[in-house]
Amino acid sequence: MAKNDDHDDDSMAITYTGITIKNVAGGNDFISKNDATKNGFKVRGEGKFAINGENGTLEKEDEIAVMVTWSDGTHTFSQNMDAVVDGVNKNKGTFNWHIEENKTFESKYTGAGLNLGEGTVTVTFPGLISGSETYHYGHACFLRGTRILTRHGYCPVEELAVGDEVHTLNSGWQPLRWIGQQRIATPFSLAKSAPVRITAGAFGPALPERDICVSQDHAVFFRNQLISARFLINGVTVFRDTRIKNIEYFHLLLDRHAVIFSEGLATESYVPCENIEWFDNISECPQALLNAIRSGTAECLSECYPHKTTGPAVEAARALLARFTPAKTKYRLVG
């Protein structure tokens, strides 16, 4: 409960209602490997409170004992923690709070068999009033082996180097500034991080030229918009390929976000955000560039085209995929 030095027991002095979680981790809904093992992260929220009796009070920086439950849909792990009060509006009876996870979370969740995959975090305040939020372990990258169009032709993404020039849709040849790498392995949700396989010719002849595997949140360029691969899944020519057991993702950072070409298909370059901390080789990113990204001043932070999850462009893309789907192809038993 909220700490109060004026009395010994205020367990019935304050009740909490309307608890909501505003976001998880660094301002988004992602919990990554580094969140759990290196950086730590916060769960933030807001709620209402009411004073019962004469002894109760709630002040900024008070701590409230809560129960935090993590679930990946299969395993559940609960822990007692303190929610710290960030601000109080006594006139409205509302408050903001956060929970800050430390660097010991990895041993806790691995012991419980918990994967960092799509699931929920629930925070239960005294009185069994709780709020929950869905999180997912997200990536926006190319799988090892994907070929990218460079000045020297198509080259596997893992063989590219900083300074190599890749072809962009609107700005010609642009040099690579950094190449992020991340390997996904148990217990960090291999199945739920499974790439989306876009088969050769899914969008038409030679689009793409060969099968291409990208992360579920990696965007394909279509009609001046960007559409994450997971919104294009049709189970036949675009599907989550859970057969891949060694997942290694690469992403390509340019001076500005751009549309580049992978196996002949127009896809996006890297837009850094909090997920830059997820990459295993972040220490290789030039410090000045990394500082600009973290401070929000880097030019590469602006998206070159809008991302869409629904609407005419998404429906048109799905219709095009349906047009080139073999009529007698059976639905794949993966993903």
Short mmCIF file of C-alpha atoms in Angstrom, two decimals:
data_model
loop_
_atom_site.label_atom_id
_atom_site.label_comp_id
_atom_site.label_asym_id
_atom_site.label_seq_id
_atom_site.Cartn_x
_atom_site.Cartn_y
_atom_site.Cartn_z
CA MET A 1 0.00 0.00 0.00
CA ALA A 2 0.98 3.64 -0.21
CA LYS A 3 3.54 4.43 2.47
CA ASN A 4 2.33 6.69 5.25
CA ASP A 5 4.53 7.50 8.24
CA ASP A 6 1.61 8.94 10.20
CA HIS A 7 0.01 5.57 10.95
CA ASP A 8 1.00 1.94 11.13
CA ASP A 9 -1.69 0.35 8.97
CA ASP A 10 -3.39 2.09 6.08
CA SER A 11 -4.34 -1.15 4.33
CA MET A 12 -8.00 -0.11 4.31
CA ALA A 13 -7.39 3.60 3.97
CA ILE A 14 -7.11 3.80 0.18
CA THR A 15 -8.93 1.91 -2.54
CA TYR A 16 -7.87 1.85 -6.19
CA THR A 17 -10.15 1.61 -9.22
CA GLY A 18 -9.97 2.16 -12.97
CA ILE A 19 -6.38 0.98 -13.24
CA THR A 20 -5.12 1.08 -16.82
CA ILE A 21 -1.74 0.38 -18.34
CA LYS A 22 -0.60 3.08 -20.74
CA ASN A 23 2.41 1.28 -22.14
CA VAL A 24 5.08 -1.29 -21.46
CA ALA A 25 8.85 -0.85 -21.77
CA GLY A 26 10.43 2.23 -23.35
CA GLY A 27 7.33 4.03 -24.52
CA ASN A 28 5.93 1.17 -26.58
CA ASP A 29 4.38 -2.26 -26.14
CA PHE A 30 7.52 -4.28 -26.75
CA ILE A 31 9.46 -6.32 -24.24
CA SER A 32 12.71 -7.44 -25.78
CA LYS A 33 15.63 -9.65 -24.83
CA ASN A 34 17.62 -6.61 -23.77
CA ASP A 35 14.69 -5.24 -21.79
CA ALA A 36 14.82 -8.38 -19.67
CA THR A 37 18.56 -8.97 -19.47
CA LYS A 38 20.31 -5.65 -19.85
CA ASN A 39 18.37 -2.43 -19.81
CA GLY A 40 15.43 -3.08 -17.55
CA PHE A 41 12.09 -1.51 -18.43
CA LYS A 42 9.01 0.19 -17.05
CA VAL A 43 5.32 -0.54 -17.00
CA ARG A 44 3.36 2.72 -16.78
CA GLY A 45 -0.27 3.41 -16.06
CA GLU A 46 -2.90 5.52 -14.39
CA GLY A 47 -5.90 5.01 -12.15
CA LYS A 48 -8.27 6.43 -9.58
CA PHE A 49 -8.09 6.34 -5.82
CA ALA A 50 -10.43 7.06 -2.93
CA ILE A 51 -9.66 7.83 0.71
CA ASN A 52 -11.50 5.65 3.22
CA GLY A 53 -11.37 7.05 6.73
CA GLU A 54 -9.14 9.72 8.19
CA ASN A 55 -5.70 8.17 7.89
CA GLY A 56 -5.32 7.60 4.18
CA THR A 57 -3.26 9.74 1.87
CA LEU A 58 -1.54 9.38 -1.46
CA GLU A 59 1.48 11.45 -2.42
CA LYS A 60 3.99 11.57 -5.24
CA GLU A 61 6.75 8.96 -4.85
CA ASP A 62 4.60 6.79 -2.57
CA GLU A 63 4.91 3.06 -3.20
CA ILE A 64 1.94 0.73 -3.61
CA ALA A 65 2.38 -3.03 -3.26
CA VAL A 66 0.99 -4.71 -6.39
CA MET A 67 1.03 -8.07 -8.09
CA VAL A 68 2.50 -8.20 -11.61
CA THR A 69 1.59 -11.22 -13.73
CA TRP A 70 3.36 -12.01 -17.00
CA SER A 71 1.76 -14.48 -19.40
CA ASP A 72 2.78 -15.76 -22.83
CA GLY A 73 -0.44 -17.72 -23.32
CA THR A 74 1.14 -20.94 -22.08
CA HIS A 75 3.14 -20.03 -19.00
CA THR A 76 2.32 -17.53 -16.28
CA PHE A 77 4.69 -15.90 -13.82
CA SER A 78 3.66 -13.56 -10.99
CA GLN A 79 5.79 -11.36 -8.78
CA ASN A 80 5.17 -8.88 -5.98
CA MET A 81 6.48 -5.41 -6.78
CA ASP A 82 6.03 -1.79 -5.81
CA ALA A 83 4.22 0.65 -8.07
CA VAL A 84 5.72 4.11 -7.64
CA VAL A 85 3.35 7.08 -7.73
CA ASP A 86 4.52 9.62 -10.32
CA GLY A 87 1.81 12.23 -9.83
CA VAL A 88 -1.43 12.79 -7.93
CA ASN A 89 -4.45 14.95 -8.72
CA LYS A 90 -6.28 14.98 -5.41
CA ASN A 91 -9.14 17.11 -6.74
CA LYS A 92 -9.98 14.50 -9.38
CA GLY A 93 -8.84 11.51 -7.36
CA THR A 94 -6.49 10.30 -10.08
CA PHE A 95 -2.84 9.29 -10.12
CA ASN A 96 -0.09 8.10 -12.47
CA TRP A 97 2.22 5.24 -11.58
CA HIS A 98 5.04 3.12 -12.89
CA ILE A 99 6.74 -0.16 -12.14
CA GLU A 100 10.41 -0.42 -12.92
CA GLU A 101 11.74 -3.89 -13.60
CA ASN A 102 15.36 -4.58 -12.78
CA LYS A 103 17.96 -6.71 -14.47
CA THR A 104 17.07 -9.93 -12.64
CA PHE A 105 13.97 -10.61 -14.70
CA GLU A 106 15.72 -13.04 -17.03
CA SER A 107 16.40 -15.66 -14.36
CA LYS A 108 12.86 -15.29 -13.08
CA TYR A 109 11.04 -15.84 -16.33
CA THR A 110 13.36 -18.55 -17.65
CA GLY A 111 12.80 -20.46 -14.44
CA ALA A 112 9.06 -20.18 -15.04
CA GLY A 113 9.37 -21.22 -18.69
CA LEU A 114 8.09 -17.82 -19.80
CA ASN A 115 8.85 -16.74 -23.36
CA LEU A 116 9.19 -13.17 -24.50
CA GLY A 117 6.51 -13.40 -27.10
CA GLU A 118 3.04 -12.10 -27.67
CA GLY A 119 1.13 -12.11 -24.41
CA THR A 120 -0.03 -9.91 -21.56
CA VAL A 121 1.20 -8.19 -18.46
CA THR A 122 -1.39 -7.60 -15.74
CA VAL A 123 -0.92 -5.33 -12.74
CA THR A 124 -3.21 -5.99 -9.79
CA PHE A 125 -3.63 -3.22 -7.22
CA PRO A 126 -5.03 -3.70 -3.69
CA GLY A 127 -8.70 -4.62 -3.84
CA LEU A 128 -8.14 -6.89 -6.87
CA ILE A 129 -8.57 -3.99 -9.30
CA SER A 130 -6.26 -4.66 -12.23
CA GLY A 131 -5.30 -3.46 -15.65
CA SER A 132 -3.66 -5.40 -18.46
CA GLU A 133 -1.83 -4.68 -21.67
CA THR A 134 -0.85 -6.85 -24.60
CA TYR A 135 2.83 -6.83 -25.49
CA HIS A 136 4.73 -8.56 -28.24
CA TYR A 137 8.33 -9.22 -29.05
CA GLY A 138 8.68 -7.31 -32.27
CA HIS A 139 11.23 -7.15 -35.04
CA ALA A 140 11.42 -5.37 -38.36
CA CYS A 141 14.26 -7.05 -40.18
CA PHE A 142 15.49 -9.29 -42.98
CA LEU A 143 16.32 -12.93 -42.32
CA ARG A 144 19.85 -14.13 -43.04
CA GLY A 145 20.19 -15.06 -46.71
CA THR A 146 17.88 -12.34 -48.05
CA ARG A 147 19.50 -10.63 -51.03
CA ILE A 148 19.55 -6.83 -51.21
CA LEU A 149 20.08 -4.81 -54.41
CA THR A 150 23.48 -3.06 -54.27
CA ARG A 151 25.76 -1.42 -56.84
CA HIS A 152 27.29 -4.85 -57.29
CA GLY A 153 24.00 -6.64 -57.83
CA TYR A 154 22.01 -8.63 -55.33
CA CYS A 155 24.02 -9.47 -52.22
CA PRO A 156 23.04 -11.52 -49.13
CA VAL A 157 22.23 -9.14 -46.30
CA GLU A 158 24.75 -10.78 -43.95
CA GLU A 159 27.58 -10.04 -46.41
CA LEU A 160 26.91 -6.30 -46.60
CA ALA A 161 29.19 -3.82 -44.88
CA VAL A 162 28.90 -0.23 -43.69
CA GLY A 163 29.54 2.05 -46.67
CA ASP A 164 28.08 -0.32 -49.25
CA GLU A 165 25.50 1.42 -51.41
CA VAL A 166 21.99 0.06 -51.82
CA HIS A 167 19.42 1.17 -54.36
CA THR A 168 16.52 3.23 -53.00
CA LEU A 169 13.23 4.01 -54.71
CA ASN A 170 13.43 7.81 -54.63
CA SER A 171 17.03 8.70 -53.73
CA GLY A 172 19.15 6.49 -55.93
CA TRP A 173 22.17 4.82 -54.38
CA GLN A 174 22.59 5.39 -50.65
CA PRO A 175 25.37 4.17 -48.33
CA LEU A 176 24.70 1.95 -45.35
CA ARG A 177 25.41 3.67 -42.03
CA TRP A 178 24.90 0.68 -39.72
CA ILE A 179 23.74 -2.92 -39.97
CA GLY A 180 21.83 -4.21 -36.96
CA GLN A 181 22.03 -7.90 -36.14
CA GLN A 182 20.04 -10.04 -33.75
CA ARG A 183 19.95 -13.76 -33.20
CA ILE A 184 16.74 -15.24 -31.79
CA ALA A 185 17.10 -18.38 -29.69
CA THR A 186 15.26 -20.22 -26.96
CA PRO A 187 13.78 -19.03 -24.65
CA PHE A 188 13.21 -15.83 -26.58
CA SER A 189 10.22 -17.10 -28.48
CA LEU A 190 11.52 -18.74 -31.62
CA ALA A 191 8.06 -19.70 -32.82
CA LYS A 192 6.48 -16.33 -32.08
CA SER A 193 9.38 -14.52 -33.74
CA ALA A 194 9.05 -16.72 -36.82
CA PRO A 195 9.61 -14.81 -40.05
CA VAL A 196 6.98 -14.31 -42.70
CA ARG A 197 7.87 -16.12 -45.91
CA ILE A 198 6.75 -14.34 -49.08
CA THR A 199 7.07 -16.89 -51.84
CA ALA A 200 8.47 -16.18 -55.28
CA GLY A 201 5.87 -14.56 -57.53
CA ALA A 202 3.43 -13.89 -54.69
CA PHE A 203 2.74 -10.37 -56.01
CA GLY A 204 3.20 -11.25 -59.67
CA PRO A 205 5.96 -12.54 -61.97
CA ALA A 206 9.34 -12.15 -60.21
CA LEU A 207 7.76 -10.23 -57.33
CA PRO A 208 9.71 -11.37 -55.47
CA GLU A 209 12.21 -13.18 -57.66
CA ARG A 210 12.89 -15.76 -54.93
CA ASP A 211 11.26 -16.54 -51.61
CA ILE A 212 11.97 -13.78 -49.13
CA CYS A 213 11.77 -14.08 -45.34
CA VAL A 214 11.23 -10.98 -43.25
CA SER A 215 10.11 -10.37 -39.68
CA GLN A 216 6.42 -10.01 -39.05
CA ASP A 217 6.63 -6.23 -38.64
CA HIS A 218 8.84 -5.62 -41.65
CA ALA A 219 6.97 -3.52 -44.19
CA VAL A 220 6.40 -4.11 -47.89
CA PHE A 221 5.95 -1.05 -50.10
CA PHE A 222 2.65 -0.96 -51.97
CA ARG A 223 0.82 2.01 -53.54
CA ASN A 224 2.90 4.62 -51.72
CA GLN A 225 2.26 2.99 -48.37
CA LEU A 226 4.08 0.56 -46.11
CA ILE A 227 2.30 -2.60 -44.95
CA SER A 228 3.79 -4.91 -42.31
CA ALA A 229 4.17 -8.45 -43.62
CA ARG A 230 1.93 -9.92 -40.91
CA PHE A 231 -1.06 -8.04 -42.35
CA LEU A 232 -0.51 -9.74 -45.72
CA ILE A 233 -0.50 -13.33 -44.51
CA ASN A 234 -2.84 -15.52 -46.55
CA GLY A 235 -1.61 -18.94 -45.47
CA VAL A 236 -0.59 -19.93 -48.99
CA THR A 237 1.92 -17.61 -50.64
CA VAL A 238 2.54 -15.48 -47.54
CA PHE A 239 2.81 -17.32 -44.24
CA ARG A 240 4.67 -17.51 -40.92
CA ASP A 241 7.39 -20.09 -41.43
CA THR A 242 7.76 -21.76 -38.02
CA ARG A 243 10.04 -24.43 -39.49
CA ILE A 244 13.01 -22.07 -39.26
CA LYS A 245 14.85 -22.83 -36.04
CA ASN A 246 17.90 -20.60 -36.39
CA ILE A 247 16.58 -17.07 -36.73
CA GLU A 248 19.09 -14.32 -37.37
CA TYR A 249 17.74 -10.92 -38.34
CA PHE A 250 19.58 -8.05 -40.04
CA HIS A 251 18.43 -4.50 -40.62
CA LEU A 252 19.92 -1.76 -42.76
CA LEU A 253 20.18 1.81 -41.54
CA LEU A 254 20.55 4.63 -44.09
CA ASP A 255 20.82 8.38 -43.58
CA ARG A 256 17.07 8.47 -44.10
CA HIS A 257 14.34 5.87 -44.05
CA ALA A 258 13.83 4.60 -47.60
CA VAL A 259 12.32 1.92 -49.79
CA ILE A 260 14.97 -0.57 -50.88
CA PHE A 261 14.80 -3.77 -52.94
CA SER A 262 15.08 -7.28 -51.54
CA GLU A 263 14.84 -10.17 -54.00
CA GLY A 264 13.15 -7.71 -56.38
CA LEU A 265 10.46 -6.72 -53.89
CA ALA A 266 10.21 -3.14 -52.59
CA THR A 267 10.59 -3.18 -48.81
CA GLU A 268 11.66 -0.72 -46.14
CA SER A 269 15.02 0.13 -44.64
CA TYR A 270 15.38 0.46 -40.88
CA VAL A 271 13.52 3.10 -38.86
CA PRO A 272 15.22 3.15 -35.45
CA CYS A 273 13.24 3.61 -32.26
CA GLU A 274 13.46 1.93 -28.87
CA ASN A 275 14.09 -1.33 -30.68
CA ILE A 276 17.61 -0.23 -31.60
CA GLU A 277 18.50 -1.42 -28.11
CA TRP A 278 17.43 -4.96 -29.06
CA PHE A 279 20.22 -5.58 -31.54
CA ASP A 280 23.17 -7.66 -30.37
CA ASN A 281 25.72 -5.36 -32.02
CA ILE A 282 24.50 -1.94 -30.89
CA SER A 283 28.07 -1.17 -29.75
CA GLU A 284 29.06 -1.05 -33.43
CA CYS A 285 26.69 1.82 -34.18
CA PRO A 286 28.64 5.12 -34.42
CA GLN A 287 28.22 6.90 -31.09
CA ALA A 288 27.21 10.23 -32.59
CA LEU A 289 24.51 8.54 -34.65
CA LEU A 290 23.34 6.49 -31.69
CA ASN A 291 23.15 9.62 -29.53
CA ALA A 292 21.08 11.39 -32.18
CA ILE A 293 18.72 8.43 -32.42
CA ARG A 294 18.29 8.23 -28.66
CA SER A 295 17.69 11.97 -28.40
CA GLY A 296 15.17 11.93 -31.24
CA THR A 297 17.12 14.27 -33.54
CA ALA A 298 18.41 11.83 -36.18
CA GLU A 299 17.08 12.30 -39.72
CA CYS A 300 16.57 8.56 -40.12
CA LEU A 301 13.77 8.60 -37.53
CA SER A 302 11.18 9.96 -39.97
CA GLU A 303 9.25 7.41 -42.02
CA CYS A 304 9.38 7.90 -45.78
CA TYR A 305 5.83 6.62 -46.33
CA PRO A 306 2.92 6.02 -43.96
CA HIS A 307 2.42 2.61 -42.37
CA LYS A 308 -1.01 1.07 -42.81
CA THR A 309 -2.65 -1.92 -41.14
CA THR A 310 -6.09 -1.55 -42.71
CA GLY A 311 -7.70 0.40 -45.53
CA PRO A 312 -7.80 0.39 -49.34
CA ALA A 313 -4.08 -0.21 -49.88
CA VAL A 314 -4.02 -3.24 -47.56
CA GLU A 315 -7.13 -4.69 -49.20
CA ALA A 316 -5.68 -4.07 -52.66
CA ALA A 317 -2.44 -5.79 -51.69
CA ARG A 318 -4.33 -8.80 -50.37
CA ALA A 319 -6.42 -8.89 -53.53
CA LEU A 320 -3.26 -8.90 -55.65
CA LEU A 321 -1.86 -11.77 -53.59
CA ALA A 322 -5.11 -13.69 -54.11
CA ARG A 323 -4.88 -13.10 -57.85
CA PHE A 324 -1.49 -14.84 -58.04
CA THR A 325 -2.29 -17.62 -55.58
CA PRO A 326 -2.48 -21.00 -57.33
CA ALA A 327 -6.08 -22.14 -57.20
CA LYS A 328 -5.27 -25.72 -56.19
CA THR A 329 -2.55 -24.95 -53.68
CA LYS A 330 -3.31 -26.42 -50.29
CA TYR A 331 -2.97 -24.20 -47.25
CA ARG A 332 0.36 -24.67 -45.62
CA LEU A 333 0.53 -26.35 -42.23
CA VAL A 334 2.97 -23.83 -40.78
CA GLY A 335 2.57 -20.51 -39.07
#
